[in-house]
Amino acid sequence: MTEPLVKVSVQGRVGILTLNRPKALNALSNEVIDELAEALRAFDADENIGAMVLAGNERAFAAGADIGAMQGWSYMDVYKQDYLGGNWESLKRIRKPIIAAVSGYALGGGCELAMLCDIIIAADNAKFGQPEIKLGVIPGFGGTQRLPRAVGKAKAMDLVLTARMMDAEEAERAGLVSRVVPADRVIEEAIEAATVIASMSLPSVIMAKECVNMAYESGLDAGLMYERRNFHALFATQDQKEGMAAFVEKRKADFKHK
Ligand code: DAK
């Protein structure tokens, strides 16, 4: 039996996905992305899952798109397969939150994959970068768009144009990363955060994610209206009644995710 390129497990209401191509530092081939997309979609559709964690290994979250596979491709090869579209692009349509637990290298497509997740928790040995310029190309999976939104133009230009790597401390200071933890704690910390998220009412979690993402895609007035309408909509859920009753009755809410 061949090993899966993405290992999948479940802890409580948390789905855990682990990239499993260690010899190539988890380089993201189309096959890895196909397996990842399929596993994420399965968790997204599973009523018993409330949040997901995506991890690599201690040495690398992912060292980028697969350079060996790309090396010989022509313009027509990448254009016709819409390289970095398809299943790559489908990852942004996952509705439940995904926490990236990043240890080691998150470079090129690996950094872009982490940024596509909703929260990045970094190990203190993590290194982020967009070194594609050294290969004679540019980021092609969101690096020139999501990185400036996360860290501002100056630092994004610095990383994209010089190919230098940013360590975990700098990434946290710059706003790319929400927490930095010791390397041996990163998976646990991500699972703990995902467990907290998964204990909340799923409809409000999904709407909260959509609303925060809307902040990137709309002007302030449109975003505020989108937020208010979603806030209104949550008054149609059983979980809003339960959450507020639990607060008034000084007990823990028992959400049914509807
Ligand atoms: N792809 C394939 N294999 C990789 C890889 C990658 N991205 N990164 C590492 N590997 C492989 C190495 O070839 C090596 O394999 P063996 O020689 O053992 O068979 C193994 O992983 C271990 O790597 P190293 O021996 O190099 O390990 P070191 O500790 O010395 O160095 C490193 C670690 C992460 C600094 C180094 O491996 C490295 O620089 N890796 C490449 C990082 C990188 O450049 N990433 C960006 C990839 S390009 C597009 C637009 C853009 C893109 C694509 C398309 N279009 C618009 C269509 C580009 C996207 C990218 O992500």
Coordinates of N, CA and C in Angstrom, one line a residue, residues 8 11 18 27 37 53 62 66 78 92 95 99 111 113 123 159 162 176 180 190 211 213 217 225 228 254-255:
V8 N -4.9 11.9 7.4 CA -6.2 12.5 8.0 C -6.5 11.8 9.3
Q11 N -9.9 14.4 16.0 CA -9.8 14.5 17.5 C -11.0 15.3 18.0
T18 N -2.4 16.2 7.7 CA -1.0 16.3 7.8 C -0.4 16.0 6.5
A27 N 6.8 19.4 -0.7 CA 6.6 20.2 -1.9 C 5.2 19.8 -2.4
A37 N -7.4 18.8 -1.1 CA -8.7 19.3 -1.4 C -9.8 18.3 -1.1
V53 N -7.3 21.4 11.4 CA -5.9 21.8 11.5 C -5.1 21.3 10.4
A62 N 5.6 23.3 4.2 CA 5.7 22.9 2.8 C 6.7 23.9 2.2
D66 N 5.9 22.2 -6.4 CA 6.9 21.2 -6.8 C 7.8 21.6 -7.9
V78 N 1.1 25.1 -18.5 CA 0.5 25.7 -17.3 C -0.8 26.4 -17.6
K92 N -10.0 27.8 -1.2 CA -10.5 29.0 -0.5 C -12.1 28.9 -0.3
R95 N -15.6 26.2 4.0 CA -16.4 27.1 4.8 C -16.0 27.1 6.3
I99 N -6.9 26.0 10.7 CA -5.8 26.6 11.3 C -4.5 25.9 10.8
C111 N 3.9 28.9 1.9 CA 3.5 30.2 2.6 C 2.1 30.6 2.1
L113 N -0.2 28.6 0.9 CA -1.2 27.7 1.5 C -1.5 28.0 2.9
A123 N 5.4 27.6 14.9 CA 6.4 27.1 15.8 C 7.6 28.1 15.8
L159 N 10.0 40.7 0.8 CA 10.1 39.3 0.8 C 10.0 38.8 -0.7
T162 N 13.3 40.1 -2.8 CA 14.6 39.7 -2.4 C 14.7 38.2 -2.1
L176 N 1.3 38.4 10.3 CA 1.0 37.2 9.5 C 0.6 36.0 10.4
V180 N 3.1 32.5 18.3 CA 4.3 31.7 18.2 C 4.4 30.8 19.4
A190 N -2.5 24.2 18.1 CA -3.5 24.4 17.0 C -4.7 23.5 17.3
C211 N -17.6 36.8 7.3 CA -17.6 38.3 7.5 C -16.1 38.8 7.6
N213 N -13.5 37.6 6.2 CA -13.0 37.5 4.8 C -13.5 38.6 4.0
E217 N -12.4 42.0 0.9 CA -13.0 42.0 -0.4 C -14.0 43.1 -0.7
M225 N -22.4 46.4 6.3 CA -23.8 45.9 6.1 C -23.8 44.4 6.0
R228 N -23.8 43.2 9.5 CA -25.0 43.4 10.3 C -26.1 42.4 9.8
D254 N -25.1 24.7 25.4 CA -25.1 23.3 24.7 C -25.6 23.5 23.3
F255 N -24.6 23.9 22.4 CA -25.0 24.2 21.0 C -25.3 23.0 20.2

